[in-house]
Coordinates of C-alpha atoms and ligand atoms in Angstrom, one line a residue:
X13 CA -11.6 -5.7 18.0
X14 CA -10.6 -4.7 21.7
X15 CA -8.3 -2.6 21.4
X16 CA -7.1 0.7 22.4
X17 CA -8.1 3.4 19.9
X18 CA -7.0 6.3 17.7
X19 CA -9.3 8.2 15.9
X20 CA -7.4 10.1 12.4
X21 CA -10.7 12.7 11.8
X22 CA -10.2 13.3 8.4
X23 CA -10.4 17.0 6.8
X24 CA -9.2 15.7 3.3
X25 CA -5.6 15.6 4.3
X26 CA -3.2 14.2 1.8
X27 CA -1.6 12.7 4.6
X28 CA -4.5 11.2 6.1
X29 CA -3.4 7.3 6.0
X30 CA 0.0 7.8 6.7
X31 CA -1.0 9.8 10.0
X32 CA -2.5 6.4 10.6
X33 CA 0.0 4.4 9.9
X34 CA 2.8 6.2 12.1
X35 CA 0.4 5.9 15.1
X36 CA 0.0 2.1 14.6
X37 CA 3.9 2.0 14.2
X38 CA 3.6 3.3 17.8
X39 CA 1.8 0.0 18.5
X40 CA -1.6 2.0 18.7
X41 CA -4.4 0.6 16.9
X42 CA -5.8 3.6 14.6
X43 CA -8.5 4.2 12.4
X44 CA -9.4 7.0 9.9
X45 CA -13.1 8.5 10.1
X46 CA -14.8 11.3 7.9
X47 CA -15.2 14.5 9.7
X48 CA -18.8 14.4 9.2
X49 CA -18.9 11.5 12.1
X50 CA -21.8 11.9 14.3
X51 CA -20.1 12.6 17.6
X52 CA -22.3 10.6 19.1
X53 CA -20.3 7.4 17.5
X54 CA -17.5 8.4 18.1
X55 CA -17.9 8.4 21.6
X56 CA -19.1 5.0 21.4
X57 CA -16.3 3.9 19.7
X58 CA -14.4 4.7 22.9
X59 CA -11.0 6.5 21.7
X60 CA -8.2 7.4 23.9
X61 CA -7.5 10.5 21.6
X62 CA -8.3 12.0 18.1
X63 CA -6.1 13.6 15.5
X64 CA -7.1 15.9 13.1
X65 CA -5.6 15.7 9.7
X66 CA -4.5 18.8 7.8
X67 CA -7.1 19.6 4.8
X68 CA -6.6 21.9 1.3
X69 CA -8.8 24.8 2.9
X70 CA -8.6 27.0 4.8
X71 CA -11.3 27.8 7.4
X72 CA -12.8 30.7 6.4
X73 CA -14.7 29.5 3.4
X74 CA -18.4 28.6 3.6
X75 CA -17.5 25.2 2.3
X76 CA -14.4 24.2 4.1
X77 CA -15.3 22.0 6.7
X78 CA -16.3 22.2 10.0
X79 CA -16.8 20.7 13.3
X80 CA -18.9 20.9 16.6
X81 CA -17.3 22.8 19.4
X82 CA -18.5 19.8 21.3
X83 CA -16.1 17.7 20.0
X84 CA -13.6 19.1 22.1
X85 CA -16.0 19.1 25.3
X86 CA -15.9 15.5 25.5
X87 CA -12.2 15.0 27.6
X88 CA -10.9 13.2 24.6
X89 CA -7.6 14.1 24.1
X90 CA -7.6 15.8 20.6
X91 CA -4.1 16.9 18.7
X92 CA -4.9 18.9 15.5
X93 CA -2.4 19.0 12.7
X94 CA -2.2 21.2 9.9
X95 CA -5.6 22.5 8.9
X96 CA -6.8 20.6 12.1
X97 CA -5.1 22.6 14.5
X98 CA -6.2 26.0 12.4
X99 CA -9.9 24.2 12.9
X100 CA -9.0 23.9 16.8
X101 CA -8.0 27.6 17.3
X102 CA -10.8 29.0 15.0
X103 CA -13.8 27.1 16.5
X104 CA -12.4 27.5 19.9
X105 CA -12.3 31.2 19.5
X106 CA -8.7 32.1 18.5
X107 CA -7.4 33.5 15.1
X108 CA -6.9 32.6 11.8
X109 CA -5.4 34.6 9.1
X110 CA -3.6 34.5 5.9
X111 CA -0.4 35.2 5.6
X112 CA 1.2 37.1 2.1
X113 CA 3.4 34.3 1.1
X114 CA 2.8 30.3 2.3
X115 CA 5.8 28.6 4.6
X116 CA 6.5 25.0 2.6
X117 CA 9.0 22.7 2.5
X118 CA 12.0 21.7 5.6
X119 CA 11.6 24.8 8.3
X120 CA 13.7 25.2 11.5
X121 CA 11.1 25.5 14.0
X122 CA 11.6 26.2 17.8
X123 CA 9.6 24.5 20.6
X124 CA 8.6 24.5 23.9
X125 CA 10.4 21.2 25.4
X126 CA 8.3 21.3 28.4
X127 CA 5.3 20.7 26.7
X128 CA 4.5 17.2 26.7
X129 CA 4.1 16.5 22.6
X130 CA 7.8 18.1 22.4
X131 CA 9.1 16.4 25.4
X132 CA 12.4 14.7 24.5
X133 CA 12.6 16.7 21.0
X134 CA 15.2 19.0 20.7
X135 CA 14.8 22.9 21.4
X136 CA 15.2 23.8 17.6
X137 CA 13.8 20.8 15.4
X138 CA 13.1 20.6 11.7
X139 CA 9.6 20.1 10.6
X140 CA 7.8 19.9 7.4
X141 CA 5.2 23.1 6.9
X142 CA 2.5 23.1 4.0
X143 CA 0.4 26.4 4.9
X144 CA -0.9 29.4 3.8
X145 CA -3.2 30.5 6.3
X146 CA -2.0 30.7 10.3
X147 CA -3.3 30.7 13.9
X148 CA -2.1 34.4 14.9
X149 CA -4.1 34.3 18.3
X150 CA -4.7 30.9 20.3
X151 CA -8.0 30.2 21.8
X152 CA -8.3 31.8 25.9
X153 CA -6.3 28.7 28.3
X154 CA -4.1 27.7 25.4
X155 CA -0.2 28.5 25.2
X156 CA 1.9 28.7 22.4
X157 CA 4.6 25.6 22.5
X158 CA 6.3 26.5 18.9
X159 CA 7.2 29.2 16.2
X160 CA 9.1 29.6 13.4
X161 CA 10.3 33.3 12.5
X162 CA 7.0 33.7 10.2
X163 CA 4.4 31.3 12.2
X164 CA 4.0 33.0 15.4
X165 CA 2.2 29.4 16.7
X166 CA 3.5 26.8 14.9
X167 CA 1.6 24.5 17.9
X168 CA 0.0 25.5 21.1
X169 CA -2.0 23.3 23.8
X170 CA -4.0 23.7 27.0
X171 CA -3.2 20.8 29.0
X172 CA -6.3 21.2 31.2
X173 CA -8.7 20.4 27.8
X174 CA -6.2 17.9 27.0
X175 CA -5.9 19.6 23.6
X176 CA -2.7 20.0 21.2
X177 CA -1.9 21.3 17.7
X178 CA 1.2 21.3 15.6
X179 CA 1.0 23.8 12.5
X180 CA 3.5 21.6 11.1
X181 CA 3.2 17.7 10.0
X182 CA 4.8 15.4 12.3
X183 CA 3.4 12.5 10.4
X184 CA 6.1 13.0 7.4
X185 CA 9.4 11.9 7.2
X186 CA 10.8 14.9 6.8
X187 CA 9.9 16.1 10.2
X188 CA 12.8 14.4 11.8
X189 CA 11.1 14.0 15.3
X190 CA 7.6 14.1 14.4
X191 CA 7.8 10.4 15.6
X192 CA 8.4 11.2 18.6
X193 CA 5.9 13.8 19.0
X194 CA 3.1 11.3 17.7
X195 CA 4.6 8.7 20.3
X196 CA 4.3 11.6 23.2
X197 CA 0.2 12.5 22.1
X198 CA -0.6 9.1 22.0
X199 CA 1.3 7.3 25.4
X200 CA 2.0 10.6 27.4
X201 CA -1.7 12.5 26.6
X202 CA -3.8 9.5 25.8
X203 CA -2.2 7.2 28.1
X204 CA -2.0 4.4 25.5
X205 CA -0.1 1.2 26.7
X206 CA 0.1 -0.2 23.1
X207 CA -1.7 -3.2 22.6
X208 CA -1.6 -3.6 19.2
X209 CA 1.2 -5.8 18.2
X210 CA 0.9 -8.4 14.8
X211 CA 1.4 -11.6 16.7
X212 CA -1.9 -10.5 18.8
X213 CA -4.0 -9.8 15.9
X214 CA -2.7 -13.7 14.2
X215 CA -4.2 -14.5 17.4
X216 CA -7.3 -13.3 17.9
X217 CA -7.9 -13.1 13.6
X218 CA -7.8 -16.8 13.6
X219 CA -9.7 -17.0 16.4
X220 CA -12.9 -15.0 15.1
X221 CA -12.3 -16.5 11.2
X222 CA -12.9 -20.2 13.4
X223 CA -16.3 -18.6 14.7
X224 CA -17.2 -16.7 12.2
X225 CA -16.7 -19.7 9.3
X226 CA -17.6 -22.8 11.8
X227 CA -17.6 -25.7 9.5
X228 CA -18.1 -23.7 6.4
X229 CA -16.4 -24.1 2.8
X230 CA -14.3 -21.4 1.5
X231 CA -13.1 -20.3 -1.5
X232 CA -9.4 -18.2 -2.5
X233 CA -8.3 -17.0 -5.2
X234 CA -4.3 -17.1 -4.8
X235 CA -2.5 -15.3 -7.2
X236 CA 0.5 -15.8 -4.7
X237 CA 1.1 -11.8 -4.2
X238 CA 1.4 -10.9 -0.6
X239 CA -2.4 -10.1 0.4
X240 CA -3.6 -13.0 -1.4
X241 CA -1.0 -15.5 0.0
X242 CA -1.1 -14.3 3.9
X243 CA -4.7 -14.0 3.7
X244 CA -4.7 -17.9 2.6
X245 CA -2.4 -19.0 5.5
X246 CA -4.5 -17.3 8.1
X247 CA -7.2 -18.9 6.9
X248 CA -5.4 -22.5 6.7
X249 CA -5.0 -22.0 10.3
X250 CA -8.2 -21.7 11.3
X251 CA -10.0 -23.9 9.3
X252 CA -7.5 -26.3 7.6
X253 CA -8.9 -28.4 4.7
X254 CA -12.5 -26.0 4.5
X255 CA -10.3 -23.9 2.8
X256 CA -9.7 -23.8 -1.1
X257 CA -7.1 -22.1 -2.6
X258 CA -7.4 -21.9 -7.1
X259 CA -4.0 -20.8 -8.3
X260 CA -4.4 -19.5 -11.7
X261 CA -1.4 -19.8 -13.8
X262 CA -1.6 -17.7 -16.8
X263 CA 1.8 -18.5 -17.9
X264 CA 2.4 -14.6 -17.9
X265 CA 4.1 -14.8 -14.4
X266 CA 7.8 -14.3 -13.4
X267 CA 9.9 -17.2 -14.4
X268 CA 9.4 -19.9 -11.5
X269 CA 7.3 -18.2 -10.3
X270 CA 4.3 -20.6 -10.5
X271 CA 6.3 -23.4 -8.8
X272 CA 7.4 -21.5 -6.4
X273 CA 3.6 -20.8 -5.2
X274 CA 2.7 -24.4 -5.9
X275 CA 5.9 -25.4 -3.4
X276 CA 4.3 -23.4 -0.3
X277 CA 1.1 -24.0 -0.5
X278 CA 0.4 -27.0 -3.2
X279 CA 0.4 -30.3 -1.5
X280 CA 4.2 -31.0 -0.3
X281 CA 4.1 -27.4 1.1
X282 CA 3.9 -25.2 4.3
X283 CA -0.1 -26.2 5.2
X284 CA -3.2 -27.2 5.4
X285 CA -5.5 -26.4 2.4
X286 CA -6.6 -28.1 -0.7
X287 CA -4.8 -26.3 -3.5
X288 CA -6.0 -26.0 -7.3
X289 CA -3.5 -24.6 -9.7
X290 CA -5.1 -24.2 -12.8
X291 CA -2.6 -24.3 -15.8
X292 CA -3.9 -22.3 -18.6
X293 CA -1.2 -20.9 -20.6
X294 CA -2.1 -22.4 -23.6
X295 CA -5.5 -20.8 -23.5
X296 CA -4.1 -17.4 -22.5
X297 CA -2.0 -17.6 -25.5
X298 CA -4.8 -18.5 -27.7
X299 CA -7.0 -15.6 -26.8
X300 CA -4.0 -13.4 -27.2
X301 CA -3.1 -14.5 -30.3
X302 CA -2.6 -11.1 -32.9
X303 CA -3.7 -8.8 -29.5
X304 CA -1.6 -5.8 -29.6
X305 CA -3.8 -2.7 -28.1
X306 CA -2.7 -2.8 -24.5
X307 CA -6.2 -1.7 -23.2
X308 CA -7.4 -5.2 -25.1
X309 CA -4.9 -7.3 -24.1
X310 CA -5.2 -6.0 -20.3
X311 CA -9.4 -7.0 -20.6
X312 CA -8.7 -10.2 -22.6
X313 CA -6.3 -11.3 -19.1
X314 CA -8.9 -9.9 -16.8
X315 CA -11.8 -11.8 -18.2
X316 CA -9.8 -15.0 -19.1
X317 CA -9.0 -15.2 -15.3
X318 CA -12.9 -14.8 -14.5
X319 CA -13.9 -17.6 -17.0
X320 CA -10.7 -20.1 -15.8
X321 CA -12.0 -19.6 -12.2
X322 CA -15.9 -19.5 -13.2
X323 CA -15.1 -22.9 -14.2
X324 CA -13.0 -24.2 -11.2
X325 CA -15.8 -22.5 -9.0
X326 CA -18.4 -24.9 -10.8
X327 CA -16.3 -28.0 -9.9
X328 CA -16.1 -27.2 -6.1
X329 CA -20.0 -25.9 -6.3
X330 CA -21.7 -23.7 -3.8
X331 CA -19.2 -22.2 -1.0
X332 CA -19.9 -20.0 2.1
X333 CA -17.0 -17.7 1.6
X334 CA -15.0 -16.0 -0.4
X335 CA -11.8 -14.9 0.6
X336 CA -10.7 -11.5 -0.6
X337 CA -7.4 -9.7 0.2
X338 CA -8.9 -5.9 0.6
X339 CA -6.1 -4.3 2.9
X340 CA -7.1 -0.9 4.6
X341 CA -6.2 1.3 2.2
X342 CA -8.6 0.2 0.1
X343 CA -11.5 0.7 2.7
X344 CA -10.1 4.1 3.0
X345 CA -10.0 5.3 -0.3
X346 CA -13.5 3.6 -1.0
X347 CA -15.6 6.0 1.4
X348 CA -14.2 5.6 5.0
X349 CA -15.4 1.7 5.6
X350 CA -18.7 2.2 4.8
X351 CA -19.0 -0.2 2.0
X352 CA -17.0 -3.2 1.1
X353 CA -15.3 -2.4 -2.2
X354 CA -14.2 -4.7 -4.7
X355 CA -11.0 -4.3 -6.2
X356 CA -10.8 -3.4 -9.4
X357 CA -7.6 -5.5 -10.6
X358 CA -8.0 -8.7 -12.2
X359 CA -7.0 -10.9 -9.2
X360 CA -11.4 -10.6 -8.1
X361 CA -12.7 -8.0 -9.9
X362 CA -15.9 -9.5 -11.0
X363 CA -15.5 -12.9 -9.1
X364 CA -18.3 -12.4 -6.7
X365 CA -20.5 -12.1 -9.6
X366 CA -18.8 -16.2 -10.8
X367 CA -19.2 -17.7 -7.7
X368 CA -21.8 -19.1 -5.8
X369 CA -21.1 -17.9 -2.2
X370 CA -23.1 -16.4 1.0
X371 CA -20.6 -13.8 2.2
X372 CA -17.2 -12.2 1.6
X373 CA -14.6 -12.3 4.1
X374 CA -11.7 -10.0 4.1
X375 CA -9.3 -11.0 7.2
X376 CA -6.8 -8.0 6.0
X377 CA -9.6 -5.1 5.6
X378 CA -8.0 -3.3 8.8
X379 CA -4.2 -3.6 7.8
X380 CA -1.7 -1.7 6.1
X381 CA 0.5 -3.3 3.7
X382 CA 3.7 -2.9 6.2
X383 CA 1.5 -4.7 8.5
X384 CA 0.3 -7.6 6.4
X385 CA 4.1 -8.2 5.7
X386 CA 4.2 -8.0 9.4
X387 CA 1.7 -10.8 9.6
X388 CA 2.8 -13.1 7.0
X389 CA 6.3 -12.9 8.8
X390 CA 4.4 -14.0 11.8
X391 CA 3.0 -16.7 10.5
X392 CA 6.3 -17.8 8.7
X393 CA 5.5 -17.2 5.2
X394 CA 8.7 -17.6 3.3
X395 CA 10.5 -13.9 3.3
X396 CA 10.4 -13.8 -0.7
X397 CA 7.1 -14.3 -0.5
X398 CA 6.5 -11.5 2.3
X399 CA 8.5 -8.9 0.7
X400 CA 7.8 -9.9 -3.3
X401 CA 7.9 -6.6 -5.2
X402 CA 4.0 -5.6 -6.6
X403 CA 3.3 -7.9 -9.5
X404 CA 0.3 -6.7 -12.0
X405 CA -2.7 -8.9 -12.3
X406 CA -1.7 -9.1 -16.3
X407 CA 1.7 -10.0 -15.9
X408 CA 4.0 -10.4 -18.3
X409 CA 1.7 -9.8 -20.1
X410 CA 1.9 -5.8 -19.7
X411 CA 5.6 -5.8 -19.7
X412 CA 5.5 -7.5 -23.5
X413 CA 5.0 -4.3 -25.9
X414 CA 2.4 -5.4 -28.8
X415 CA 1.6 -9.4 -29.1
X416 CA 2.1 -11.9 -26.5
X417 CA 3.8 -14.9 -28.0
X418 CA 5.4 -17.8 -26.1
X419 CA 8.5 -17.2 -27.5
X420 CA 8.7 -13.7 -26.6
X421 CA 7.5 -14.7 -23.0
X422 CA 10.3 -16.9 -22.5
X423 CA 13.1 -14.1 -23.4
X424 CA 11.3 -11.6 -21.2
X425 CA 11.3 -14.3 -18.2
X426 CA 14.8 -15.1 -19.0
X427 CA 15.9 -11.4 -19.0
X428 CA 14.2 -10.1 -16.0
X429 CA 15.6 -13.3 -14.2
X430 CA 19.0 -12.2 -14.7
X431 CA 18.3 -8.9 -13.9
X432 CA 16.7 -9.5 -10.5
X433 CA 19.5 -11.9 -9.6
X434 CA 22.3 -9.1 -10.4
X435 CA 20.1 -6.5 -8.4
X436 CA 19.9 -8.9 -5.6
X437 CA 23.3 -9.4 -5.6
X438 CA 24.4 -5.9 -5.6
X439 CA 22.4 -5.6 -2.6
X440 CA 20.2 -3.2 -3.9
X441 CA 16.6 -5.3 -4.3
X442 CA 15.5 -3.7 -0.8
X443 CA 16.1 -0.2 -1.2
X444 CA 14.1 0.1 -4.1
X445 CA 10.1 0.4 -4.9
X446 CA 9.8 -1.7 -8.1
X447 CA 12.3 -2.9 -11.1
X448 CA 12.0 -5.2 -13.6
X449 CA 12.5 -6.2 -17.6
X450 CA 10.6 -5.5 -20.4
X451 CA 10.2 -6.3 -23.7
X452 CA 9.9 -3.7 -26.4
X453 CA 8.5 -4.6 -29.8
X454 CA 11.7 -3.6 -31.6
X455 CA 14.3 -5.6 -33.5
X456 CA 16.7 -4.3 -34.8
X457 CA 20.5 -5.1 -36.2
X458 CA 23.5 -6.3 -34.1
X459 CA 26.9 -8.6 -34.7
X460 CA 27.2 -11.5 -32.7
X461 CA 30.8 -13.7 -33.7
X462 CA 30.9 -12.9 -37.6
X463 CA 27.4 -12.8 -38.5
X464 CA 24.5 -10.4 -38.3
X465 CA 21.6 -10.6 -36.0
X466 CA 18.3 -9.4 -36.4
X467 CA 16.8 -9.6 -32.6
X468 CA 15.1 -7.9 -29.7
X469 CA 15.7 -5.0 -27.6
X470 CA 15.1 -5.5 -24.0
X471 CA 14.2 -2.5 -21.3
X472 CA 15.6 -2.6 -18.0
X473 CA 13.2 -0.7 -15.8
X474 CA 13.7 0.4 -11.7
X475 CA 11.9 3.2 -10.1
X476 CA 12.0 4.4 -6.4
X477 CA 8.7 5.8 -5.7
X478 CA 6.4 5.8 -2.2
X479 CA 3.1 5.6 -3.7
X480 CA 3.0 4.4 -7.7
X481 CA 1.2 7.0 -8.5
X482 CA 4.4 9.0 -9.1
X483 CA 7.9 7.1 -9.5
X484 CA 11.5 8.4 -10.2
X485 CA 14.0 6.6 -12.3
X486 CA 16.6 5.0 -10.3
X487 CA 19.9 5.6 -10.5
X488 CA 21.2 2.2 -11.3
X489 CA 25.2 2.0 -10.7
X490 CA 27.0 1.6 -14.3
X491 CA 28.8 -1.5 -13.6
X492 CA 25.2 -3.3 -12.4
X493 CA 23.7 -1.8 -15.6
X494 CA 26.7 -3.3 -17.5
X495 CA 26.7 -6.5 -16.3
X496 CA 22.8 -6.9 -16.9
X497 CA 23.3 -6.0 -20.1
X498 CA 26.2 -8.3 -21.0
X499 CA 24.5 -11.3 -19.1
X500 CA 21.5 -10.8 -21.0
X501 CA 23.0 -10.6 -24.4
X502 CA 25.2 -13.8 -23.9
X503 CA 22.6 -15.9 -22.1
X504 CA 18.9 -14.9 -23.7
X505 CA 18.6 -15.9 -27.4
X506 CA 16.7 -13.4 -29.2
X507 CA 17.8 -10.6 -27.7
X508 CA 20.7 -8.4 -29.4
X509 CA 20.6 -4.7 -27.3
X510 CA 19.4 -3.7 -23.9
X511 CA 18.1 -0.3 -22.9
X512 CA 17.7 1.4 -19.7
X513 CA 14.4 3.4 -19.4
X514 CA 15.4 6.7 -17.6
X515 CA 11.5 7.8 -17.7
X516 CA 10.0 9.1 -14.3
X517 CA 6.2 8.5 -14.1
X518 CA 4.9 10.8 -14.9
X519 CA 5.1 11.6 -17.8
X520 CA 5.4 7.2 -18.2
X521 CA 3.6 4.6 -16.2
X522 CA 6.0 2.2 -14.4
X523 CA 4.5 -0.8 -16.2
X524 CA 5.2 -0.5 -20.2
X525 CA 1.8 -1.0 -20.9
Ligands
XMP14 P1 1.5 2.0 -13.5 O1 2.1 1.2 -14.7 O2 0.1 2.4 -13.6 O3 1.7 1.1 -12.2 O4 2.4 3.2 -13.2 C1 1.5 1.4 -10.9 C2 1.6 0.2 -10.0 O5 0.4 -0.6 -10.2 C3 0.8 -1.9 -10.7 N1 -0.1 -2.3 -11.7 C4 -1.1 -3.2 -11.6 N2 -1.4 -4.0 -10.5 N3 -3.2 -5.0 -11.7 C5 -2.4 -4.9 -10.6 O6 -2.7 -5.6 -9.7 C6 -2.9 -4.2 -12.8 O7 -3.7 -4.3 -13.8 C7 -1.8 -3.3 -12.7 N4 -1.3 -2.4 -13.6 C8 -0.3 -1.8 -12.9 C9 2.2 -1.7 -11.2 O8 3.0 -2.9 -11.2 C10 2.8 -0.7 -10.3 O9 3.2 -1.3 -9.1

C-alpha cells in the first residue's frame, strides 16, 4: 500500500488497537508493530511518526520492555503515551518514580496550549490517567506542556527532536480532546495530509485483487455477515463470474434472513458472481436430533458446515483462491501480522483443510470493523446488511437452550422478529451493541381465554457493550419491554411468558449458550 504511515509501537497496551484506530479516523493509515521491531524495518517502512502505547509495567523492572535510544535518533516524530512516554523520559535520561497512590479514572489536567499536540485544546481539559509510576524529571531539551496537581508532567516535548508524550490516554473517549491532540501529532508534527480515505482503498483493493487473481477461480464462503458479504462484493468487482460465493443455510438463521442474502447476491441480485446456497436444514436437524450439551451442539454446527461445504467444494473442483474475511484485529491479536490466522468460528475454521486451493486471500486483513462498514457502504451494500448486529456462526442454534427442534426454531424466529421490529421502531436498534430472543427450555403454566396452557418461556436479551468480552444489560424502556411481551404472547404459538434477562456478562455470556 502507498500510503502515508503511522507506526502504534506496541508495549502491551490495552489500548493498543484502538490507538490505531483513532489515528485512521484522522484519515491516517496506521499500523500496530511489536516493540521488538528491528529498527532497521521500521525505517524501511517509511513512517511519518510513531506512537508508543502505554504497557502494564513500569520501567524499572528487568523484564519490562525496552527500546534503543536510537529509536529516537532517527527524526521520526515519536509521541509516547502512557508507559510510552515514561519509556521516552527514562531512556532519554529523565526520571521515573513511583508515586504512593496511582492517579485513575477522569482527571482535570492543565496544559500548555502553545505546544503543538495541545494546540486548539482548552487550558484545563479532562483526560483519562491509568498510572502508578511518573516522569518527575524530563530528559535535558524537553519542557513540560501538562500537569495535574499530583503528576508534575503529565506530557512534555522537545520540538527540536520532534518528540512528545502525554502521561495521560488521549486515545479513549473519555479524554474529551484527546482527538484532537492525536489529529495535531499526526498533521501538525508528522505533516500527514491524510490519504487514507475508504473510497481509495475500493479503488486500489480491486485493483491489486484483478492482478493478483488474473483469470483465476475463487472460492467464498458467505455466511452473509458483514466481513463475509463486503469481502464477496469486492471481489465481484474485480473478477465478476471467477468468483463463487456457497451460502450455507443451516436453517438456524434469523427469520428471512436466508432470502434476504439470496436477494443481494443470488442471481436477481446486486452483482456479478455465481452464487450456491446450499439448503441443509433438514440435515442440521437430523444431526441435532436429542443434542442438548451446548459444547456438542456448537461442534455438531461447526463440523456440519465443514462437511456441507466439503461437498459443494468437490462439485466446483480445484480453485486458486479462497476468500476469507480476517479483518485486522485478527492479525493483531494473532502475533502482530506475522502469520495468517485462521479464525476459529465456524464460518472457515477448518475449510482450508476441505478445499482444494493454492492460496488464501484476505482483502479485509488491514481493516477495522468501522472501516469494513465503511467499505461495504462504499460499494452500496444494502445498509442492513452493513450495519447487521454480530450473528454467531451456530445461530439459532446457541440461542435455543437444550434440543434444537424445528418447531422450537420457528417460535424463536418468530419472537426475536417481533422484538427487533419493536426495537427498531423505538429507535433504539443503533445505540445498542447486541439484542436479541432466546428460547429457554422451560414450559410452564399460563391462561389464555378460559383454558390452561402449558407453553414456552421466551428471553428477551440486549446488552451495550464495546468489546463482547464484557457486556451490560440494557436498560430497555418498560413500555418497549411491554409491548414485546404482549406481541409475542398474542402472535407466537407456543409461547405463554416472556422474560427479560438483566445478567451483565460476566458473570453470563451474551449468547445463552
Ligand atoms: P458470548 O456469548 O461469548 O458472545 O458472550 C460474545 C460475542 O461473540 C458472538 N459469538 C460467536 N460468534 N461464532 C461467532 O461467529 C460463535 O461460535 C460465537 N459465539 C458467540 C456473540 O454473538 C457475541 O457477539
Amino acid at each position: 500500500m502507498n500510503h502515508e504511515l503511522i507506526i502504534v509501537l506496541d508495549f502491551g497496551g490495552q489500548y493498543n488497537q484502538l490507538i490505531a484506530r483513532r489515528v485512521r479516523e484522522c484519515n491516517v493509515y496506521c499500523e500496530v508493530k511489536p516493540y521488538t521491531m528491528p529498527i532497521e524495518e521500521i525505517k524501511a517502512l517509511n513512517p511519518k511518526g510513531i506512537i508508543f502505547t502505554g504497557g502494564p509495567n513500569s520501567v524499572y523492572d528487568e523484564e519490562s520492555p525496552h527500546i534503543a535510544k536510537e529509536i529516537f535518533e532517527m527524526g521520526i516524530p515519536i509521541l509516547g503515551i502512557c508507559y510510552g512516554s515514561q519509556l521516552m523520559a527514562y531512556t532519554l535520561g529523565g526520571n521515573v518514580e513511583t508515586a504512593p497512590v496511582s492517579e485513575y479514572g477522569h482527571t482535570e489536567v492543565e496544559v500548555d496550549t502553545t505546544d503543538v499536540i495541545f494546540d486548539g485544546v482548552s487550558e484545563k481539559t479532562v483526560c483519562w490517567m491509568s498510572h502508578t509510576d511518573y516522569i518527575s524529571n524530563v530528559p535535558e531539551g524537553f519542557k513540560i506542556t501538562a500537569h495535574t496537581p499530583v503528576c508534575p508532567v503529565a506530557g512534555m516535548s522537545c520540538d527540536e527532536k520532534k518528540l512528545y508524550a502525554t502521561q495521560f490516554h488521549p486515545e479513549v473517549m473519555h479524554t474529551t480532546e484527546g482527538m484532537k491532540m492525536l489529529s495535531n501529532f499526526v498533521y501538525k508534527v508528522c505533516g500527514c495530509k491524510g490519504d487514507w480515505q475508504m473510497s481509495s482503498f475500493v479503488e486500489t483493493t480491486i485493483k491489486e485483487l484483478k492482478e493478483k487473481i488474473g483469470d483465476g477461480k475463487v472460492l467464498c464462503a458467505l455466511s452473509g455477515g458483514v466481513d463475509s458479504s463486503v469481502a464477496a462484493v469486492l471481489l465481484s468487482k474485480a473478477i465478476g463470474k471467477q468468483l463463487t460465493c456457497v451460502f450455507v443455510d443451516h436453517g438456524l438463521l434469523r427469520k428471512n434472513e436466508g432470502d434476504e442474502v439470496e436477494a443481494v447476491f443470488g442471481p436477481n441480485g446486486h452483482y456479478e458472481l455465481n452464487f450456491i446456497r446450499v439448503n441443509a436444514k433438514d440435515r442440521y436437524l437430523e444431526k441435532l436430533k436429542g443434542v442438548e450439551e451446548p459444547e456438542a451442539k456448537r461442534k455438531i454446527i461447526g463440523e456440519e458446515f465443514i462437511r456441507v461445504f466439503e461437498e459443494e467444494a468437490k462439485k466446483i473442483g480445484s480453485v486458486d483462491f479462497l476468500v476469507q474475511g480476517t479483518i485486522y484485529p485478527d492479525v493483531i491479536e494473532s502475533g502482530h501480522g506475522k502469520s495468517a490466522v485462521i479464525k476459529s468460528h465456524h464460518n472457515v475454521g477448518g475449510l482450508p483443510d476441505v478445499v482444494d486451493f493454492k492460496e488464501i486471500v484476505e482483502p479485509l486483513r488491514m481493516l477495522f470493523k468501522d472501516e469494513v462498514r465503511k467499505v461495504g457502504l462504499e460499494l452500496g451494500i444494502p445498509e442492513y446488511l452493513v450495519f447487521r448486529q454480530p450473528f454467531p456462526g451456530p445461530g439459532l442454534g446457541i440461542r435455543i437452550i437444550g434440543e434444537v427442534t424445528e418447531e422450537k426454531i420457528k417460535i424463536v424466529q418468530e419472537a426475536d422478529y417481533i422484538y427487533r421490529e419493536e426495537i427498531a421502531k423505538a429507535g433504539l436498534d443503533k445505540g445498542l451493541g447486541q439484542y436479541f430472543a432466546g428460547l429457554t427450555n422451560m414450559r410452564s403454566v399460563g391462561v389464555m381465554g378460559d383454558f390452561r396452557t402449558y407453553d414456552y418461556a421466551i428471553a428477551l436479551r440486549a446488552v451495550n457493550t464495546s468489546d463482547f468480552m464484557t457486556a451490560d444489560a440494557a436498560q430497555l424502556p418498560w413500555e418497549v419491554l411491554a409491548k414485546v411481551t404482549n406481541r409475542i404472547v398474542n402472535e407466537v404459538k407456543g409461547v405463554n411468558r416472556v422474560m427479560y434477562d438483566c445478567t451483565g456478562k460476566p458473570p453470563a455470556t451474551i449468547e445463552f449458550e
